[in-house]
mmCIF file of C-alpha atoms and ligand atoms in Angstrom:
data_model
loop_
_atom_site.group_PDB
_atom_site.id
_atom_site.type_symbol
_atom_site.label_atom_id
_atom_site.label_comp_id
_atom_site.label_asym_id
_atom_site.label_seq_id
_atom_site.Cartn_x
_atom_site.Cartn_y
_atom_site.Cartn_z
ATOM 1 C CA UNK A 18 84.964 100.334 89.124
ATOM 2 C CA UNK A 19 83.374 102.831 91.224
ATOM 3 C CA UNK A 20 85.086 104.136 94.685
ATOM 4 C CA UNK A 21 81.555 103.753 96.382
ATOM 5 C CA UNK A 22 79.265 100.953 97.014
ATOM 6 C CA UNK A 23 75.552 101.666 96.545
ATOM 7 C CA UNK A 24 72.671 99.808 97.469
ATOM 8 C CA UNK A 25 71.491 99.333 94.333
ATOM 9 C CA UNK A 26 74.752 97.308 93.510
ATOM 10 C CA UNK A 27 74.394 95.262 96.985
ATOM 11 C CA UNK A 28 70.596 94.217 96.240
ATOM 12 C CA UNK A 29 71.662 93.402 92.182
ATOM 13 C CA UNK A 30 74.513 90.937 94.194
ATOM 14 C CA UNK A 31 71.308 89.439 96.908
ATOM 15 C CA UNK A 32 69.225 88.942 94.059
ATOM 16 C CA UNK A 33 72.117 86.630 91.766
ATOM 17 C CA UNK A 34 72.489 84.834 95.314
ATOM 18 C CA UNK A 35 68.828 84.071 96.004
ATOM 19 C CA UNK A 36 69.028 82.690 92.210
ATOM 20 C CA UNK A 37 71.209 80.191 93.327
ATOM 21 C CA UNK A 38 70.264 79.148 96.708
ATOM 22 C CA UNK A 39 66.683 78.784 98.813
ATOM 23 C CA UNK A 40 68.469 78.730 102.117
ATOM 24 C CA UNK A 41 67.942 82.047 104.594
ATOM 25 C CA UNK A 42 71.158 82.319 106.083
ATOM 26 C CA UNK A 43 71.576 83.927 109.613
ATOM 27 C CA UNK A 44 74.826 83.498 110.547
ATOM 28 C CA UNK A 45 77.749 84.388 108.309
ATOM 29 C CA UNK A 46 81.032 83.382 108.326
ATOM 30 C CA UNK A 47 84.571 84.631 106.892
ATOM 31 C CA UNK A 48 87.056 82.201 106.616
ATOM 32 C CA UNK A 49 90.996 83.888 105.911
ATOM 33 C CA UNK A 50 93.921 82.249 104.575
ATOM 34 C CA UNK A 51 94.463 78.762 105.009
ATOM 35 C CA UNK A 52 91.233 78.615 107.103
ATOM 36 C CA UNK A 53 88.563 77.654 104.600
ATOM 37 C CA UNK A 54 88.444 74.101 105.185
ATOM 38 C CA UNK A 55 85.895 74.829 107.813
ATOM 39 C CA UNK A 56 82.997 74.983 105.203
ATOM 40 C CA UNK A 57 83.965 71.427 103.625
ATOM 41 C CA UNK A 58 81.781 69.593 106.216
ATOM 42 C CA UNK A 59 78.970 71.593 105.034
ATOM 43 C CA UNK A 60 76.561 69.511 103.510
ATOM 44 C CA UNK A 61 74.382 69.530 101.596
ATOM 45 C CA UNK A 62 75.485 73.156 100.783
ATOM 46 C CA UNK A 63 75.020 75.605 97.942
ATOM 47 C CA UNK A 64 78.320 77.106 95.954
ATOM 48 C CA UNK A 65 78.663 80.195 94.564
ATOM 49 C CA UNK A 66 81.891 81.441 93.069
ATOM 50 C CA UNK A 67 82.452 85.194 93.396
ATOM 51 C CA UNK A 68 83.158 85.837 90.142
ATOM 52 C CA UNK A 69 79.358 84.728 89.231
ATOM 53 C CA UNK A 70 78.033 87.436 92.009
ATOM 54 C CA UNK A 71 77.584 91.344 90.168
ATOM 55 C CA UNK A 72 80.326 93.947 91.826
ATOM 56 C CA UNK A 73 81.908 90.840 94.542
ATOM 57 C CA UNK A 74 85.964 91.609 95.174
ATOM 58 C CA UNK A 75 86.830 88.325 93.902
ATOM 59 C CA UNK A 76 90.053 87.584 95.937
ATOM 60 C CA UNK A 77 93.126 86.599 93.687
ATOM 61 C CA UNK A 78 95.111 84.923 96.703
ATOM 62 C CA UNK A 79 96.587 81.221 96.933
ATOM 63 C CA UNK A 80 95.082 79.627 100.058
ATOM 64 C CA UNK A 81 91.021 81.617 99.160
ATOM 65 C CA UNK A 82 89.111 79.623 97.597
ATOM 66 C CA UNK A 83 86.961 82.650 96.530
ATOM 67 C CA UNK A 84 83.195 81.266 97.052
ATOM 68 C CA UNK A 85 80.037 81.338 98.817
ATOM 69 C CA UNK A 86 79.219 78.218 100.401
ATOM 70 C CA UNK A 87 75.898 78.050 102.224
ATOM 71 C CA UNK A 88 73.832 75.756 103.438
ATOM 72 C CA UNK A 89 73.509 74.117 107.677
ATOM 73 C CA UNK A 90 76.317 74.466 110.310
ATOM 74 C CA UNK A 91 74.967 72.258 113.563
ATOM 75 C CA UNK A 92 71.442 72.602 112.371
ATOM 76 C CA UNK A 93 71.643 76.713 111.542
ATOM 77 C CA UNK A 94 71.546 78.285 108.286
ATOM 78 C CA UNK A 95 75.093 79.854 107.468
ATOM 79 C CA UNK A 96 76.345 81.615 104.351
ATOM 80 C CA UNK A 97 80.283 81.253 104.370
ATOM 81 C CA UNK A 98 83.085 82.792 102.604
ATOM 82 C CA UNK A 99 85.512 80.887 102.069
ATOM 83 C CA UNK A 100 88.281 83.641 101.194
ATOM 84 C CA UNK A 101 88.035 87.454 100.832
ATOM 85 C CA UNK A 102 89.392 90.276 98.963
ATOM 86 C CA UNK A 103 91.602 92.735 100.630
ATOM 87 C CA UNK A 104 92.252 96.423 100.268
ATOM 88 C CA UNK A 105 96.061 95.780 98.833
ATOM 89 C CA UNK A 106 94.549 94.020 95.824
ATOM 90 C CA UNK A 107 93.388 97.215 95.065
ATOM 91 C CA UNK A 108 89.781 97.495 95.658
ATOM 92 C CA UNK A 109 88.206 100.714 96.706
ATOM 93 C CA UNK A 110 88.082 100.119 100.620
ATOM 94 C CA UNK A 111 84.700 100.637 100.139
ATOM 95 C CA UNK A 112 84.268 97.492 99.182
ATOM 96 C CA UNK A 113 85.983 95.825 100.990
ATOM 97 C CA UNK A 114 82.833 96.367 102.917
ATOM 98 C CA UNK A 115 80.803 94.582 99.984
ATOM 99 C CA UNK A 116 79.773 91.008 101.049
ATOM 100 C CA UNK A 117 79.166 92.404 104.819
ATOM 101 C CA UNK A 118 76.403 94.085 103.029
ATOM 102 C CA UNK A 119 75.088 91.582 101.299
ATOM 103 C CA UNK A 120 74.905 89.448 103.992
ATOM 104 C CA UNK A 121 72.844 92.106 106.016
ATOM 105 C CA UNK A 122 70.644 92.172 103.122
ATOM 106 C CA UNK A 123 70.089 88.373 102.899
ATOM 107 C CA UNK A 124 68.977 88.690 106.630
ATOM 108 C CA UNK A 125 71.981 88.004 108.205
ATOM 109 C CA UNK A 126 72.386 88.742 112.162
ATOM 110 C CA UNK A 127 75.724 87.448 113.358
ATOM 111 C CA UNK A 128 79.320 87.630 111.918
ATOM 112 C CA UNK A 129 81.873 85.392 112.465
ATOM 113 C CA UNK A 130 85.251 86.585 111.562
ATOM 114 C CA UNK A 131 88.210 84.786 110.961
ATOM 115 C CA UNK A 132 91.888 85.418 110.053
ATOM 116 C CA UNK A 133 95.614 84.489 110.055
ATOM 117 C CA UNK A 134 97.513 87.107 111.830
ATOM 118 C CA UNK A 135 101.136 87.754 112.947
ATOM 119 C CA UNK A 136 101.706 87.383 116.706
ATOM 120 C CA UNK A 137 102.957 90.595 117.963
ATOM 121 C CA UNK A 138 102.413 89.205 121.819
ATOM 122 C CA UNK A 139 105.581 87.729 123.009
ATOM 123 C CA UNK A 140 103.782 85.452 124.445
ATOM 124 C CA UNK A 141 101.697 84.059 121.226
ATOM 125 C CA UNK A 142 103.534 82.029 119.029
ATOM 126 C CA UNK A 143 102.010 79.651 115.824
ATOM 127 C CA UNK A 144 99.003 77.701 116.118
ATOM 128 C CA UNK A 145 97.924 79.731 119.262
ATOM 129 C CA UNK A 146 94.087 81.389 118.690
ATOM 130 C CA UNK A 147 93.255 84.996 119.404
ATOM 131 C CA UNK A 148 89.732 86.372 120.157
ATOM 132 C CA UNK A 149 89.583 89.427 119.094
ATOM 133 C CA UNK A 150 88.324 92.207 122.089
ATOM 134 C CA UNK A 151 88.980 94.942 120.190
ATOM 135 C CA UNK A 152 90.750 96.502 117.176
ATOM 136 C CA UNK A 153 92.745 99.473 116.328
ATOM 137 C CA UNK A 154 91.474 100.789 112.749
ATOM 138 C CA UNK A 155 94.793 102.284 112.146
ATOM 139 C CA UNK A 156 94.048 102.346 108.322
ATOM 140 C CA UNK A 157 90.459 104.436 108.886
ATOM 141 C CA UNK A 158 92.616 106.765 111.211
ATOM 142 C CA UNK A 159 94.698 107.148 107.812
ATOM 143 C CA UNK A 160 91.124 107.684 105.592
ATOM 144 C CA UNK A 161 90.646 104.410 104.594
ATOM 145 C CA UNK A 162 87.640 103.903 106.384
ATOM 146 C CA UNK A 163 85.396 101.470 104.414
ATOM 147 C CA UNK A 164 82.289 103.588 105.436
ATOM 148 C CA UNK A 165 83.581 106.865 103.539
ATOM 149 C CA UNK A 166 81.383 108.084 100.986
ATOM 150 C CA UNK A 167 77.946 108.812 100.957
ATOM 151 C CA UNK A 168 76.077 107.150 103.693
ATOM 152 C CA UNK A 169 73.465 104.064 103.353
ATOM 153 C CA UNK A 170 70.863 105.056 105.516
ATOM 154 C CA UNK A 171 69.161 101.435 105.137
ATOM 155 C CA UNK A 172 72.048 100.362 106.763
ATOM 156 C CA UNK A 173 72.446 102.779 109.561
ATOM 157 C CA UNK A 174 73.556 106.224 110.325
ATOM 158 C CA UNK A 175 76.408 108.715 109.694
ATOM 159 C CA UNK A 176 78.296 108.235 112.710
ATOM 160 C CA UNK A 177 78.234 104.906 113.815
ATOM 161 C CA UNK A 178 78.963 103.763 117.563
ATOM 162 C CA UNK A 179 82.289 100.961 117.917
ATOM 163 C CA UNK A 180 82.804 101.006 121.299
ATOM 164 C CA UNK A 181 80.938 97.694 121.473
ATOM 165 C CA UNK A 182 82.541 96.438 118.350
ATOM 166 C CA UNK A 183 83.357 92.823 119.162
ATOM 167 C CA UNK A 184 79.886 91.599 120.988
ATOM 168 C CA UNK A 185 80.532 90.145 124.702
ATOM 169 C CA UNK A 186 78.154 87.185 124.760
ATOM 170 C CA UNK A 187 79.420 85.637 121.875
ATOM 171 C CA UNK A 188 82.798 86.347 123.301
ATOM 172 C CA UNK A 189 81.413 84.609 125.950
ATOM 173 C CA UNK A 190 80.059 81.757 123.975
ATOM 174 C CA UNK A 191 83.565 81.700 122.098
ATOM 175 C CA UNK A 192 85.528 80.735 125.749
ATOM 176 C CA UNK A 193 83.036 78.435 126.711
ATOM 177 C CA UNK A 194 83.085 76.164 123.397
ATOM 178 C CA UNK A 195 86.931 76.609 123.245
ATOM 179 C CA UNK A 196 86.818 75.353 126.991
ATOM 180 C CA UNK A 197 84.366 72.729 126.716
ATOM 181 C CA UNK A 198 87.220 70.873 123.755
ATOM 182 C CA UNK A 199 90.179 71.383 125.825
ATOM 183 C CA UNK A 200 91.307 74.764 123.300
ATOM 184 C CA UNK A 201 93.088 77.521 125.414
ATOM 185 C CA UNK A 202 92.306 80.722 123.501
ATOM 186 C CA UNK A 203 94.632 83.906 123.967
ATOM 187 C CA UNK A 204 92.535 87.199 123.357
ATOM 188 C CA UNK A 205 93.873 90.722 122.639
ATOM 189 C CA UNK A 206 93.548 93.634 120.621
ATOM 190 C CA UNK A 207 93.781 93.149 116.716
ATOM 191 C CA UNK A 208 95.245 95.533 113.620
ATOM 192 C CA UNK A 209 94.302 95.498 110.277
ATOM 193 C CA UNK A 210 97.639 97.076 108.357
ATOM 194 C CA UNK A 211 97.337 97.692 103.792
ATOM 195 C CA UNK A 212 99.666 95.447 103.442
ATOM 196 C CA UNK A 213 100.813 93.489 101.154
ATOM 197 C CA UNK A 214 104.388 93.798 102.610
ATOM 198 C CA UNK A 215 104.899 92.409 105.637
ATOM 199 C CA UNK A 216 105.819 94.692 109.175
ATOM 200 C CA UNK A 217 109.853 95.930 109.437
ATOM 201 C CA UNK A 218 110.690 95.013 113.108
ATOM 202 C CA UNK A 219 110.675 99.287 113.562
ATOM 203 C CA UNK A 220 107.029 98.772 112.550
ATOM 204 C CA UNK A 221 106.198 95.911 114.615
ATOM 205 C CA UNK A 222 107.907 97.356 117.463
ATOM 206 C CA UNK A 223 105.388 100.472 116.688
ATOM 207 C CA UNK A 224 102.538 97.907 116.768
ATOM 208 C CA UNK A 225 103.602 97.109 120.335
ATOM 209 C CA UNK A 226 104.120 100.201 121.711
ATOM 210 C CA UNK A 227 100.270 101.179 121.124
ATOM 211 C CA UNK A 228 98.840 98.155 122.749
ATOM 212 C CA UNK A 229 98.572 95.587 119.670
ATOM 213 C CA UNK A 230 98.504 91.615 120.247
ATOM 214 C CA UNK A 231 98.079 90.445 116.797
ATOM 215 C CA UNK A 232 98.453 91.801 113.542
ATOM 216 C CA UNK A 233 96.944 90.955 109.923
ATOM 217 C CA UNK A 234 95.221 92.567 106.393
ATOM 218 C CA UNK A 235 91.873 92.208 107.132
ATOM 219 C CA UNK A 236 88.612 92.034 109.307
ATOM 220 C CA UNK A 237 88.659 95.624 110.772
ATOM 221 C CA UNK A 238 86.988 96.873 107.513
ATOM 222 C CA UNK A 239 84.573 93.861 107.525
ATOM 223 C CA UNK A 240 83.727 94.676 111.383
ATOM 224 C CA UNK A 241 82.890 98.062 110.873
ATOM 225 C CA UNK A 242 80.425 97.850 108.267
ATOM 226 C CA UNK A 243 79.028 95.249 110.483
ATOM 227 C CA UNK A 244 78.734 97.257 112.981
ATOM 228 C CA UNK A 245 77.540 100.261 111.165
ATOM 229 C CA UNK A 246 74.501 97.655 109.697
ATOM 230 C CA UNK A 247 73.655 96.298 113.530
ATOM 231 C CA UNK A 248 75.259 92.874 113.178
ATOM 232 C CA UNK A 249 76.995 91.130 116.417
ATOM 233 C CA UNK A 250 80.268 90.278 115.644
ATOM 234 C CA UNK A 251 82.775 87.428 116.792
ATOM 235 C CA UNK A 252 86.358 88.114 115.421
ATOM 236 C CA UNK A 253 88.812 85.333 116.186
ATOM 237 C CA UNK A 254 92.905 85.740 114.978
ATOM 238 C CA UNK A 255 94.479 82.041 113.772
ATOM 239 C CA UNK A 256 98.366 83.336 114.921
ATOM 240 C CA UNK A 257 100.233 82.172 111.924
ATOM 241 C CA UNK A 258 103.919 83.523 112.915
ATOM 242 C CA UNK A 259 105.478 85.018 115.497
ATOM 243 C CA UNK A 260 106.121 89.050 114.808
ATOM 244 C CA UNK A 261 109.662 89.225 113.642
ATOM 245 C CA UNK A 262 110.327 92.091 116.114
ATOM 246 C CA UNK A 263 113.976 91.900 116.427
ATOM 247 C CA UNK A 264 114.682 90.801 112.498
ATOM 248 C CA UNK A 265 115.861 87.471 112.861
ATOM 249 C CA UNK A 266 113.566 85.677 110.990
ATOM 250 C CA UNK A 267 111.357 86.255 107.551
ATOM 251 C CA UNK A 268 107.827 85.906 107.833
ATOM 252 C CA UNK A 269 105.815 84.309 104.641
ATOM 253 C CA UNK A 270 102.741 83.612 103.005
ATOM 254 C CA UNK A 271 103.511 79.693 103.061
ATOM 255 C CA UNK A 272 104.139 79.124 106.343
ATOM 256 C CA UNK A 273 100.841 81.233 107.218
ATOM 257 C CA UNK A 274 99.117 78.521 105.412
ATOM 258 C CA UNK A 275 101.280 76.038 107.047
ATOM 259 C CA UNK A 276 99.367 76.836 110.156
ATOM 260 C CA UNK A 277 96.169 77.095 108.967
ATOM 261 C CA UNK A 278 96.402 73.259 109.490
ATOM 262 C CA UNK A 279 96.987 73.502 112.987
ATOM 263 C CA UNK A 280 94.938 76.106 113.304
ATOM 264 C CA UNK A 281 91.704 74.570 111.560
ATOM 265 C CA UNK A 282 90.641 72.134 114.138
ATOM 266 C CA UNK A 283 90.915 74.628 116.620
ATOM 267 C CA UNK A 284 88.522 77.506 114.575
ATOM 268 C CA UNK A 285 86.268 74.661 113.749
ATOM 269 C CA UNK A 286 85.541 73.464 117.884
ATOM 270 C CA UNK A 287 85.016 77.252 118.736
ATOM 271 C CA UNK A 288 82.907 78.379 115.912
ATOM 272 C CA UNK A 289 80.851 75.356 116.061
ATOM 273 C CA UNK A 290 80.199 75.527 119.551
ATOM 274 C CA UNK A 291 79.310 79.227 119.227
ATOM 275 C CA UNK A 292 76.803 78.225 116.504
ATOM 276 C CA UNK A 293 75.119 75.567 118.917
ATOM 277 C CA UNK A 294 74.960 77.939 121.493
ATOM 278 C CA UNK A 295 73.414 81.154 119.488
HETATM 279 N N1 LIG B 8 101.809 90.345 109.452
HETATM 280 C C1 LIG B 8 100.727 90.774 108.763
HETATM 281 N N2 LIG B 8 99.787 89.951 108.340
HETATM 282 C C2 LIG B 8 99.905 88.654 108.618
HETATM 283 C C3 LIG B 8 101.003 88.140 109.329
HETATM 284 C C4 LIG B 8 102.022 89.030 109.773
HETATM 285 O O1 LIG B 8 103.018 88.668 110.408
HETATM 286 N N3 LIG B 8 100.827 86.806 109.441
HETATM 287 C C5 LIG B 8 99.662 86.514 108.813
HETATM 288 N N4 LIG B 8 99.085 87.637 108.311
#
């Protein structure tokens, strides 16, 4: 595999979509672990397994489904993934990036972001939902920066602005729906870590220190190609654990699907109501 993406390989993976779907899609949609139930209720709806799409990260992860599932979301096109590949299953960050682009090309204009995340907030525990106002990129501080490489100018330029990364109005839209079905959202400040080991209480304590709320393995490379290609973005966290900051417990990858149950209702009133309101 290649350490870049190029633009030749994101139009070869549009055109194997198109071949399998006559929808226009203009809202995607990222579901994370334990969270893909969402696109179930889509239907009629299109599927597409990653593995049939050229150059896809097909996620090897229990709780991803790995597929595209598109088709109408209360009444609007939507192209969905239910799971994702992250960077500690060894992709080139770069694409990581992949299906963000690919979404831009099939005309998408809005992102909706989901994942599970730790709760490093004391005062988030399971079950709670984040929205996400903002990120640390801790891991493109460190040079993994999904946008490294040469640029795609049909995308948009060297130096990208982030400074508006998560978009207000849908934020806006996000409190509203949650409000409207009696949900009481947290929001904070999100960090994307390598993984696949999860924090020592040193780390988490770290994570703290410098302002974090939630913390998780994905969405911060996703955001910033979206951001780089002009999309809006709505990131929300599903808290699947409380942060083990003082050691006493063991955080793992079946009780973050545990919570995806809880969590799924929740996801589903906000991002629905979003979509109605957009
Ligand atoms: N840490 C990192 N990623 C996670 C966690 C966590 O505690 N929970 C779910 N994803």
């Amino acid at each position: 595999m290649s350490e870049f993406v190029t633009l030749a390989m994101i139009d070869e993976a549009v055109a194997a979509i198109r071949a399998k779907t006559s929808h226009q899609p203009k809202i995607g949609l990222i579901l994370g672990s334990g969270l893909g139930d969402l696109a179930e209720s889509i239907s009629p709806a299109d599927y597409i397994h990653y593995s049939e799409i050229p150059h896809w990260p097909v996620s090897t992860i229990q709780g991803h489904k790995g597929r595209l599932v598109i088709g109408d979301l209360e009444s609007k096109p939507v192209m969905i993934m239910q799971g994702r590949a992250h960077f500690y299953e060894g992709y080139p960050i770069s694409f990581i990036g992949f299906p963000i682009r690919v979404m831009i090309r099939m005309g998408v204009e809005v992102l909706i972001v989901t994942n599970a995340a730790g709760g490093v907030n004391p005062d988030f525990g399971p079950g709670d939902v984040m929205l996400i106002k903002d990120h640390i990129s801790l891991m493109a501080m460190g040079g993994n920066n999904p946008l490294r490489g040469p640029n795609i100018d049909e995308f948009g330029e060297r130096f990208p602005d982030m400074s508006r990364s998560y978009d207000q109005d849908l934020l806006q839209k996000a409190r509203e729906s949650a409000q409207e079905k009696g949900v009481k959202p947290k929001e904070g400040v999100y960090i994307c870590l390598a993984g696949p080991s999860f924090e020592t209480p040193a780390d988490l304590q770290f994570m703290r220190t410098i302002g974090i709320d939630a913390v998780g393995m994905s969405t911060v490379p996703e955001v910033v190609v979206a951001r780089h290609g002009g999309l809006r973005v709505l990131g929300i966290s599903g808290i699947s654990n409380k942060a083990n900051l003082d050691g006493s417990t063991v955080t793992t990858h079946e009780e973050v699907l545990e919570a995806g149950k809880v969590l799924v209702p929740k996801l589903d009133a906000i991002i629905r109501g979003v979509i109605r309101r957009i």
